[in-house]
Amino acid sequence: MSRWKALSAELDPRVRQLLVRLRRLKDHSGLSVRQLAARTGYSPKSWERYLSGRSLPPREAVEALARIGGEDPTRLLALHEVAAEAWGNPRGGTAVPETAVGETGVPEPEIVSAGPGGGGARSLRVALVAGAVALVLAVSSAVLVTIRLTDHDSGAAEQTTTTVTLTAGVSAPPYTCRVNQVDGRWYAGNSRTRNATVGYGDSGPAVAEVQCLLRRAGISPGGIDGMFGPLTQGAVKAFQRQARLDVDGVVGPHTWKALRG
């Protein structure tokens, strides 16, 4: 079994729960990081970032690891939804103990004595986390997507607004598409970069910008979630073929230039 480095004390407990579970699945699989990368399509460096808590793994990576470990991915994806909320809305870091897995398969936070006056706050925190996970498992997520297209008479600007709302009290990262043309180039309101390199396993505003611009070009990347997974990679490759660029599934300066117009 791997000897893992301790997770950062600043990690939100909801993120910790997910990472502890992923580490255990990786150990249970008996695969090295390189073997895991070969089985899932995510690079060894990406898995090192995910399992060390330096980057939140995308849903597709979590689902792939669950299936490799022989586990129903539904529960793990529910934990990922809760962790994504914590990742997008970080709160002050506090040391939180590792979690154990109960008979139901849902991670159970280990209760540690907090000394006089501290037990109530810790118990409340544990109850809130456990309640959030149970609620996500009990209620299937529904996505409401509203798209408003506004065409100006001049034809110079097109605005697309996408709002994603998840039930069960779990919010998606606050990425929206507000596509506007400025000085002949298209921008979606998430990032103004024109040369950053983003690819499989990356996440953040630049990825959301790519997803919005792909959608503007008529190629669906899936949801606007800021996660560069298989759907986004496939859409990038389709766009690169359409634009007669090198088809590598990675967004670099040339692909940005074509996306921006």
PDB file of C-alpha atoms in Angstrom:
ATOM      1  CA  MET A   1       0.000   0.000   0.000  1.00  0.00           C
ATOM      2  CA  SER A   2       1.237   3.505  -0.847  1.00  0.00           C
ATOM      3  CA  ARG A   3       2.657   5.672   1.907  1.00  0.00           C
ATOM      4  CA  TRP A   4       0.844   8.919   1.268  1.00  0.00           C
ATOM      5  CA  LYS A   5       2.031  12.348   2.318  1.00  0.00           C
ATOM      6  CA  ALA A   6      -0.286  14.061   4.761  1.00  0.00           C
ATOM      7  CA  LEU A   7      -2.918  16.248   3.142  1.00  0.00           C
ATOM      8  CA  SER A   8      -2.730  19.980   3.737  1.00  0.00           C
ATOM      9  CA  ALA A   9      -4.425  21.107   6.937  1.00  0.00           C
ATOM     10  CA  GLU A  10      -5.976  23.969   4.939  1.00  0.00           C
ATOM     11  CA  LEU A  11      -8.080  21.651   2.782  1.00  0.00           C
ATOM     12  CA  ASP A  12     -11.836  21.855   3.304  1.00  0.00           C
ATOM     13  CA  PRO A  13     -13.140  18.674   5.037  1.00  0.00           C
ATOM     14  CA  ARG A  14     -15.384  17.959   2.065  1.00  0.00           C
ATOM     15  CA  VAL A  15     -12.365  17.913  -0.256  1.00  0.00           C
ATOM     16  CA  ARG A  16     -10.480  15.745   2.251  1.00  0.00           C
ATOM     17  CA  GLN A  17     -13.262  13.177   2.226  1.00  0.00           C
ATOM     18  CA  LEU A  18     -13.030  12.822  -1.544  1.00  0.00           C
ATOM     19  CA  LEU A  19      -9.222  12.611  -1.612  1.00  0.00           C
ATOM     20  CA  VAL A  20      -9.046  10.019   1.168  1.00  0.00           C
ATOM     21  CA  ARG A  21     -11.544   7.864  -0.731  1.00  0.00           C
ATOM     22  CA  LEU A  22      -9.622   8.264  -4.012  1.00  0.00           C
ATOM     23  CA  ARG A  23      -6.346   7.347  -2.320  1.00  0.00           C
ATOM     24  CA  ARG A  24      -7.885   4.192  -0.882  1.00  0.00           C
ATOM     25  CA  LEU A  25      -9.302   3.192  -4.270  1.00  0.00           C
ATOM     26  CA  LYS A  26      -5.910   3.742  -5.888  1.00  0.00           C
ATOM     27  CA  ASP A  27      -4.232   1.582  -3.222  1.00  0.00           C
ATOM     28  CA  HIS A  28      -6.910  -1.088  -3.589  1.00  0.00           C
ATOM     29  CA  SER A  29      -6.352  -1.218  -7.365  1.00  0.00           C
ATOM     30  CA  GLY A  30      -2.659  -2.018  -6.877  1.00  0.00           C
ATOM     31  CA  LEU A  31      -1.785   0.271  -9.797  1.00  0.00           C
ATOM     32  CA  SER A  32       1.132   2.671  -9.891  1.00  0.00           C
ATOM     33  CA  VAL A  33       0.488   6.286 -10.884  1.00  0.00           C
ATOM     34  CA  ARG A  34       1.780   5.560 -14.400  1.00  0.00           C
ATOM     35  CA  GLN A  35      -0.454   2.505 -14.735  1.00  0.00           C
ATOM     36  CA  LEU A  36      -3.408   4.521 -13.453  1.00  0.00           C
ATOM     37  CA  ALA A  37      -2.656   7.200 -16.053  1.00  0.00           C
ATOM     38  CA  ALA A  38      -2.581   4.598 -18.817  1.00  0.00           C
ATOM     39  CA  ARG A  39      -5.926   3.157 -17.699  1.00  0.00           C
ATOM     40  CA  THR A  40      -7.738   6.500 -17.362  1.00  0.00           C
ATOM     41  CA  GLY A  41      -6.211   8.800 -19.972  1.00  0.00           C
ATOM     42  CA  TYR A  42      -5.104  11.363 -17.391  1.00  0.00           C
ATOM     43  CA  SER A  43      -1.350  12.032 -17.150  1.00  0.00           C
ATOM     44  CA  PRO A  44       0.747  10.860 -14.165  1.00  0.00           C
ATOM     45  CA  LYS A  45       1.375  14.499 -13.223  1.00  0.00           C
ATOM     46  CA  SER A  46      -2.367  15.160 -13.235  1.00  0.00           C
ATOM     47  CA  TRP A  47      -3.001  12.212 -10.888  1.00  0.00           C
ATOM     48  CA  GLU A  48      -0.193  13.391  -8.600  1.00  0.00           C
ATOM     49  CA  ARG A  49      -1.877  16.812  -8.385  1.00  0.00           C
ATOM     50  CA  TYR A  50      -5.305  15.274  -7.779  1.00  0.00           C
ATOM     51  CA  LEU A  51      -4.225  12.825  -5.073  1.00  0.00           C
ATOM     52  CA  SER A  52      -2.061  15.372  -3.264  1.00  0.00           C
ATOM     53  CA  GLY A  53      -4.870  17.934  -3.092  1.00  0.00           C
ATOM     54  CA  ARG A  54      -3.177  20.520  -5.331  1.00  0.00           C
ATOM     55  CA  SER A  55      -5.944  20.306  -7.945  1.00  0.00           C
ATOM     56  CA  LEU A  56      -9.542  19.068  -7.863  1.00  0.00           C
ATOM     57  CA  PRO A  57      -9.954  16.041 -10.159  1.00  0.00           C
ATOM     58  CA  PRO A  58     -12.642  16.309 -12.853  1.00  0.00           C
ATOM     59  CA  ARG A  59     -15.766  14.139 -12.639  1.00  0.00           C
ATOM     60  CA  GLU A  60     -14.537  11.874 -15.424  1.00  0.00           C
ATOM     61  CA  ALA A  61     -11.312  11.063 -13.532  1.00  0.00           C
ATOM     62  CA  VAL A  62     -13.262  10.275 -10.354  1.00  0.00           C
ATOM     63  CA  GLU A  63     -15.649   8.020 -12.257  1.00  0.00           C
ATOM     64  CA  ALA A  64     -12.778   6.227 -14.029  1.00  0.00           C
ATOM     65  CA  LEU A  65     -10.986   5.502 -10.738  1.00  0.00           C
ATOM     66  CA  ALA A  66     -14.217   4.266  -9.158  1.00  0.00           C
ATOM     67  CA  ARG A  67     -14.754   1.764 -11.962  1.00  0.00           C
ATOM     68  CA  ILE A  68     -11.131   0.588 -11.815  1.00  0.00           C
ATOM     69  CA  GLY A  69     -11.559   0.015  -8.070  1.00  0.00           C
ATOM     70  CA  GLY A  70     -14.761  -1.952  -8.686  1.00  0.00           C
ATOM     71  CA  GLU A  71     -16.968   0.586  -6.915  1.00  0.00           C
ATOM     72  CA  ASP A  72     -20.294   2.084  -7.946  1.00  0.00           C
ATOM     73  CA  PRO A  73     -19.289   5.611  -9.051  1.00  0.00           C
ATOM     74  CA  THR A  74     -22.588   7.150  -7.897  1.00  0.00           C
ATOM     75  CA  ARG A  75     -21.508   7.632  -4.282  1.00  0.00           C
ATOM     76  CA  LEU A  76     -18.068   8.895  -5.246  1.00  0.00           C
ATOM     77  CA  LEU A  77     -19.534  11.388  -7.726  1.00  0.00           C
ATOM     78  CA  ALA A  78     -21.838  12.648  -4.973  1.00  0.00           C
ATOM     79  CA  LEU A  79     -18.776  13.317  -2.828  1.00  0.00           C
ATOM     80  CA  HIS A  80     -17.186  15.053  -5.821  1.00  0.00           C
ATOM     81  CA  GLU A  81     -20.175  17.398  -6.139  1.00  0.00           C
ATOM     82  CA  VAL A  82     -19.825  18.382  -2.487  1.00  0.00           C
ATOM     83  CA  ALA A  83     -16.048  18.794  -2.841  1.00  0.00           C
ATOM     84  CA  ALA A  84     -16.491  20.944  -5.962  1.00  0.00           C
ATOM     85  CA  GLU A  85     -18.703  23.303  -3.966  1.00  0.00           C
ATOM     86  CA  ALA A  86     -16.022  23.564  -1.283  1.00  0.00           C
ATOM     87  CA  TRP A  87     -13.262  24.039  -3.871  1.00  0.00           C
ATOM     88  CA  GLY A  88     -15.122  26.873  -5.575  1.00  0.00           C
ATOM     89  CA  ASN A  89     -15.995  28.543  -2.258  1.00  0.00           C
ATOM     90  CA  PRO A  90     -12.966  27.993   0.025  1.00  0.00           C
ATOM     91  CA  ARG A  91     -13.318  28.815   3.680  1.00  0.00           C
ATOM     92  CA  GLY A  92     -10.663  29.280   6.326  1.00  0.00           C
ATOM     93  CA  GLY A  93      -8.500  26.181   6.532  1.00  0.00           C
ATOM     94  CA  THR A  94      -8.599  24.139   9.711  1.00  0.00           C
ATOM     95  CA  ALA A  95      -6.996  20.814  10.528  1.00  0.00           C
ATOM     96  CA  VAL A  96      -9.519  18.048   9.895  1.00  0.00           C
ATOM     97  CA  PRO A  97      -8.856  14.346  10.590  1.00  0.00           C
ATOM     98  CA  GLU A  98      -8.839  11.659   7.887  1.00  0.00           C
ATOM     99  CA  THR A  99     -12.157   9.905   7.343  1.00  0.00           C
ATOM    100  CA  ALA A 100     -13.155   6.283   7.666  1.00  0.00           C
ATOM    101  CA  VAL A 101     -15.576   4.431   5.407  1.00  0.00           C
ATOM    102  CA  GLY A 102     -18.660   3.002   7.074  1.00  0.00           C
ATOM    103  CA  GLU A 103     -20.702  -0.030   6.075  1.00  0.00           C
ATOM    104  CA  THR A 104     -22.871   2.100   3.801  1.00  0.00           C
ATOM    105  CA  GLY A 105     -19.877   3.137   1.724  1.00  0.00           C
ATOM    106  CA  VAL A 106     -20.233   6.788   2.759  1.00  0.00           C
ATOM    107  CA  PRO A 107     -17.116   8.277   4.390  1.00  0.00           C
ATOM    108  CA  GLU A 108     -17.648   8.938   8.081  1.00  0.00           C
ATOM    109  CA  PRO A 109     -15.554  11.730   9.674  1.00  0.00           C
ATOM    110  CA  GLU A 110     -13.440  10.565  12.598  1.00  0.00           C
ATOM    111  CA  ILE A 111     -14.461  12.355  15.768  1.00  0.00           C
ATOM    112  CA  VAL A 112     -11.530  13.742  17.745  1.00  0.00           C
ATOM    113  CA  SER A 113     -11.768  15.353  21.144  1.00  0.00           C
ATOM    114  CA  ALA A 114     -11.530  19.106  20.695  1.00  0.00           C
ATOM    115  CA  GLY A 115     -11.133  20.110  24.323  1.00  0.00           C
ATOM    116  CA  PRO A 116     -13.431  22.378  26.340  1.00  0.00           C
ATOM    117  CA  GLY A 117     -15.720  24.463  24.210  1.00  0.00           C
ATOM    118  CA  GLY A 118     -14.462  22.999  20.907  1.00  0.00           C
ATOM    119  CA  GLY A 119     -16.504  19.790  20.630  1.00  0.00           C
ATOM    120  CA  GLY A 120     -19.766  21.506  19.708  1.00  0.00           C
ATOM    121  CA  ALA A 121     -18.328  23.319  16.698  1.00  0.00           C
ATOM    122  CA  ARG A 122     -16.592  20.182  15.408  1.00  0.00           C
ATOM    123  CA  SER A 123     -19.726  18.068  15.858  1.00  0.00           C
ATOM    124  CA  LEU A 124     -21.779  20.635  13.990  1.00  0.00           C
ATOM    125  CA  ARG A 125     -19.253  20.686  11.168  1.00  0.00           C
ATOM    126  CA  VAL A 126     -19.314  16.881  10.927  1.00  0.00           C
ATOM    127  CA  ALA A 127     -23.122  16.838  10.923  1.00  0.00           C
ATOM    128  CA  LEU A 128     -23.312  19.424   8.158  1.00  0.00           C
ATOM    129  CA  VAL A 129     -20.886  17.518   5.931  1.00  0.00           C
ATOM    130  CA  ALA A 130     -22.627  14.178   6.509  1.00  0.00           C
ATOM    131  CA  GLY A 131     -26.016  15.788   5.849  1.00  0.00           C
ATOM    132  CA  ALA A 132     -24.836  17.328   2.600  1.00  0.00           C
ATOM    133  CA  VAL A 133     -23.542  13.983   1.329  1.00  0.00           C
ATOM    134  CA  ALA A 134     -26.746  12.181   2.305  1.00  0.00           C
ATOM    135  CA  LEU A 135     -28.856  14.811   0.592  1.00  0.00           C
ATOM    136  CA  VAL A 136     -26.885  14.560  -2.625  1.00  0.00           C
ATOM    137  CA  LEU A 137     -27.253  10.772  -2.581  1.00  0.00           C
ATOM    138  CA  ALA A 138     -30.994  11.005  -1.927  1.00  0.00           C
ATOM    139  CA  VAL A 139     -31.846  13.646  -4.515  1.00  0.00           C
ATOM    140  CA  SER A 140     -30.739  13.351  -8.127  1.00  0.00           C
ATOM    141  CA  SER A 141     -29.232  16.493  -9.546  1.00  0.00           C
ATOM    142  CA  ALA A 142     -31.317  18.425 -12.042  1.00  0.00           C
ATOM    143  CA  VAL A 143     -29.742  20.909 -14.338  1.00  0.00           C
ATOM    144  CA  LEU A 144     -31.587  23.922 -15.587  1.00  0.00           C
ATOM    145  CA  VAL A 145     -29.881  25.550 -18.501  1.00  0.00           C
ATOM    146  CA  THR A 146     -31.163  28.812 -19.846  1.00  0.00           C
ATOM    147  CA  ILE A 147     -29.637  30.190 -22.979  1.00  0.00           C
ATOM    148  CA  ARG A 148     -30.417  33.657 -24.191  1.00  0.00           C
ATOM    149  CA  LEU A 149     -29.186  34.724 -27.578  1.00  0.00           C
ATOM    150  CA  THR A 150     -29.292  38.365 -28.486  1.00  0.00           C
ATOM    151  CA  ASP A 151     -28.520  39.380 -32.053  1.00  0.00           C
ATOM    152  CA  HIS A 152     -27.878  43.038 -32.705  1.00  0.00           C
ATOM    153  CA  ASP A 153     -28.881  44.578 -35.993  1.00  0.00           C
ATOM    154  CA  SER A 154     -25.267  45.444 -36.766  1.00  0.00           C
ATOM    155  CA  GLY A 155     -24.283  41.762 -36.481  1.00  0.00           C
ATOM    156  CA  ALA A 156     -21.188  42.882 -34.596  1.00  0.00           C
ATOM    157  CA  ALA A 157     -22.022  41.306 -31.270  1.00  0.00           C
ATOM    158  CA  GLU A 158     -23.591  38.124 -30.018  1.00  0.00           C
ATOM    159  CA  GLN A 159     -24.306  37.545 -26.343  1.00  0.00           C
ATOM    160  CA  THR A 160     -24.914  34.121 -24.823  1.00  0.00           C
ATOM    161  CA  THR A 161     -25.765  33.686 -21.161  1.00  0.00           C
ATOM    162  CA  THR A 162     -25.700  30.190 -19.678  1.00  0.00           C
ATOM    163  CA  THR A 163     -26.845  29.572 -16.125  1.00  0.00           C
ATOM    164  CA  VAL A 164     -26.375  26.162 -14.509  1.00  0.00           C
ATOM    165  CA  THR A 165     -28.218  25.361 -11.294  1.00  0.00           C
ATOM    166  CA  LEU A 166     -27.879  22.085  -9.373  1.00  0.00           C
ATOM    167  CA  THR A 167     -30.431  20.910  -6.845  1.00  0.00           C
ATOM    168  CA  ALA A 168     -29.602  19.426  -3.436  1.00  0.00           C
ATOM    169  CA  GLY A 169     -27.927  22.643  -2.357  1.00  0.00           C
ATOM    170  CA  VAL A 170     -24.778  22.005  -4.433  1.00  0.00           C
ATOM    171  CA  SER A 171     -23.583  24.846  -6.647  1.00  0.00           C
ATOM    172  CA  ALA A 172     -21.476  24.472  -9.758  1.00  0.00           C
ATOM    173  CA  PRO A 173     -18.429  26.699 -10.205  1.00  0.00           C
ATOM    174  CA  PRO A 174     -19.659  30.192 -11.160  1.00  0.00           C
ATOM    175  CA  TYR A 175     -18.857  29.971 -14.864  1.00  0.00           C
ATOM    176  CA  THR A 176     -21.178  31.599 -17.402  1.00  0.00           C
ATOM    177  CA  CYS A 177     -20.889  32.408 -21.078  1.00  0.00           C
ATOM    178  CA  ARG A 178     -21.240  36.090 -21.916  1.00  0.00           C
ATOM    179  CA  VAL A 179     -19.930  36.079 -25.450  1.00  0.00           C
ATOM    180  CA  ASN A 180     -19.090  39.453 -26.962  1.00  0.00           C
ATOM    181  CA  GLN A 181     -16.977  40.547 -29.875  1.00  0.00           C
ATOM    182  CA  VAL A 182     -14.412  43.204 -29.027  1.00  0.00           C
ATOM    183  CA  ASP A 183     -12.049  44.593 -31.691  1.00  0.00           C
ATOM    184  CA  GLY A 184     -12.811  41.636 -33.919  1.00  0.00           C
ATOM    185  CA  ARG A 185     -12.137  39.011 -31.250  1.00  0.00           C
ATOM    186  CA  TRP A 186     -14.584  36.881 -29.252  1.00  0.00           C
ATOM    187  CA  TYR A 187     -14.525  36.839 -25.451  1.00  0.00           C
ATOM    188  CA  ALA A 188     -16.816  34.905 -23.082  1.00  0.00           C
ATOM    189  CA  GLY A 189     -16.116  36.743 -19.826  1.00  0.00           C
ATOM    190  CA  ASN A 190     -14.102  34.026 -18.044  1.00  0.00           C
ATOM    191  CA  SER A 191     -10.545  34.681 -19.251  1.00  0.00           C
ATOM    192  CA  ARG A 192      -8.915  37.063 -21.707  1.00  0.00           C
ATOM    193  CA  THR A 193      -5.853  34.897 -22.300  1.00  0.00           C
ATOM    194  CA  ARG A 194      -4.679  34.363 -25.852  1.00  0.00           C
ATOM    195  CA  ASN A 195      -1.656  32.145 -25.304  1.00  0.00           C
ATOM    196  CA  ALA A 196      -2.132  30.030 -22.137  1.00  0.00           C
ATOM    197  CA  THR A 197      -1.828  26.295 -22.783  1.00  0.00           C
ATOM    198  CA  VAL A 198      -4.667  24.195 -21.379  1.00  0.00           C
ATOM    199  CA  GLY A 199      -5.276  20.499 -21.941  1.00  0.00           C
ATOM    200  CA  TYR A 200      -6.679  17.271 -20.567  1.00  0.00           C
ATOM    201  CA  GLY A 201      -7.050  17.287 -16.777  1.00  0.00           C
ATOM    202  CA  ASP A 202      -6.748  21.064 -16.378  1.00  0.00           C
ATOM    203  CA  SER A 203      -9.448  23.147 -14.735  1.00  0.00           C
ATOM    204  CA  GLY A 204     -10.297  26.781 -14.118  1.00  0.00           C
ATOM    205  CA  PRO A 205     -11.501  29.961 -15.874  1.00  0.00           C
ATOM    206  CA  ALA A 206      -9.343  29.437 -18.984  1.00  0.00           C
ATOM    207  CA  VAL A 207     -10.996  26.030 -19.547  1.00  0.00           C
ATOM    208  CA  ALA A 208     -14.449  27.584 -19.099  1.00  0.00           C
ATOM    209  CA  GLU A 209     -13.490  30.240 -21.665  1.00  0.00           C
ATOM    210  CA  VAL A 210     -12.515  27.499 -24.129  1.00  0.00           C
ATOM    211  CA  GLN A 211     -15.826  25.699 -23.531  1.00  0.00           C
ATOM    212  CA  CYS A 212     -17.835  28.879 -24.152  1.00  0.00           C
ATOM    213  CA  LEU A 213     -15.950  29.710 -27.347  1.00  0.00           C
ATOM    214  CA  LEU A 214     -16.340  26.133 -28.605  1.00  0.00           C
ATOM    215  CA  ARG A 215     -20.080  26.410 -28.036  1.00  0.00           C
ATOM    216  CA  ARG A 216     -20.111  29.734 -29.909  1.00  0.00           C
ATOM    217  CA  ALA A 217     -18.380  27.969 -32.807  1.00  0.00           C
ATOM    218  CA  GLY A 218     -21.190  25.388 -32.886  1.00  0.00           C
ATOM    219  CA  ILE A 219     -19.274  22.531 -31.212  1.00  0.00           C
ATOM    220  CA  SER A 220     -20.589  21.289 -27.869  1.00  0.00           C
ATOM    221  CA  PRO A 221     -17.971  20.622 -25.136  1.00  0.00           C
ATOM    222  CA  GLY A 222     -20.626  19.344 -22.728  1.00  0.00           C
ATOM    223  CA  GLY A 223     -21.277  21.558 -19.702  1.00  0.00           C
ATOM    224  CA  ILE A 224     -19.572  24.856 -18.936  1.00  0.00           C
ATOM    225  CA  ASP A 225     -17.888  23.538 -15.789  1.00  0.00           C
ATOM    226  CA  GLY A 226     -14.258  24.622 -16.224  1.00  0.00           C
ATOM    227  CA  MET A 227     -13.120  20.965 -16.289  1.00  0.00           C
ATOM    228  CA  PHE A 228     -11.054  19.803 -19.305  1.00  0.00           C
ATOM    229  CA  GLY A 229     -12.362  16.249 -19.605  1.00  0.00           C
ATOM    230  CA  PRO A 230     -13.002  13.867 -22.544  1.00  0.00           C
ATOM    231  CA  LEU A 231     -15.964  15.836 -23.933  1.00  0.00           C
ATOM    232  CA  THR A 232     -14.026  19.092 -23.978  1.00  0.00           C
ATOM    233  CA  GLN A 233     -10.980  17.394 -25.490  1.00  0.00           C
ATOM    234  CA  GLY A 234     -13.134  15.855 -28.233  1.00  0.00           C
ATOM    235  CA  ALA A 235     -14.707  19.240 -28.974  1.00  0.00           C
ATOM    236  CA  VAL A 236     -11.268  20.893 -29.169  1.00  0.00           C
ATOM    237  CA  LYS A 237     -10.076  18.256 -31.647  1.00  0.00           C
ATOM    238  CA  ALA A 238     -13.215  18.732 -33.760  1.00  0.00           C
ATOM    239  CA  PHE A 239     -12.636  22.491 -33.791  1.00  0.00           C
ATOM    240  CA  GLN A 240      -8.971  22.045 -34.702  1.00  0.00           C
ATOM    241  CA  ARG A 241      -9.933  19.840 -37.652  1.00  0.00           C
ATOM    242  CA  GLN A 242     -12.514  22.413 -38.716  1.00  0.00           C
ATOM    243  CA  ALA A 243      -9.942  25.234 -38.456  1.00  0.00           C
ATOM    244  CA  ARG A 244      -7.254  23.125 -40.199  1.00  0.00           C
ATOM    245  CA  LEU A 245      -4.926  23.218 -37.222  1.00  0.00           C
ATOM    246  CA  ASP A 246      -2.756  20.461 -35.749  1.00  0.00           C
ATOM    247  CA  VAL A 247      -5.214  18.100 -34.061  1.00  0.00           C
ATOM    248  CA  ASP A 248      -3.729  17.428 -30.619  1.00  0.00           C
ATOM    249  CA  GLY A 249      -6.648  18.301 -28.303  1.00  0.00           C
ATOM    250  CA  VAL A 250      -4.558  20.972 -26.542  1.00  0.00           C
ATOM    251  CA  VAL A 251      -5.480  24.665 -26.623  1.00  0.00           C
ATOM    252  CA  GLY A 252      -2.373  26.741 -27.311  1.00  0.00           C
ATOM    253  CA  PRO A 253      -1.761  30.120 -29.018  1.00  0.00           C
ATOM    254  CA  HIS A 254      -2.866  28.963 -32.485  1.00  0.00           C
ATOM    255  CA  THR A 255      -6.099  27.391 -31.239  1.00  0.00           C
ATOM    256  CA  TRP A 256      -6.827  30.444 -29.066  1.00  0.00           C
ATOM    257  CA  LYS A 257      -6.363  32.674 -32.111  1.00  0.00           C
ATOM    258  CA  ALA A 258      -8.855  30.592 -34.098  1.00  0.00           C
ATOM    259  CA  LEU A 259     -11.348  30.481 -31.202  1.00  0.00           C
ATOM    260  CA  ARG A 260     -11.131  34.227 -30.640  1.00  0.00           C
ATOM    261  CA  GLY A 261     -11.644  34.836 -34.379  1.00  0.00           C
TER     262      GLY A 261
END
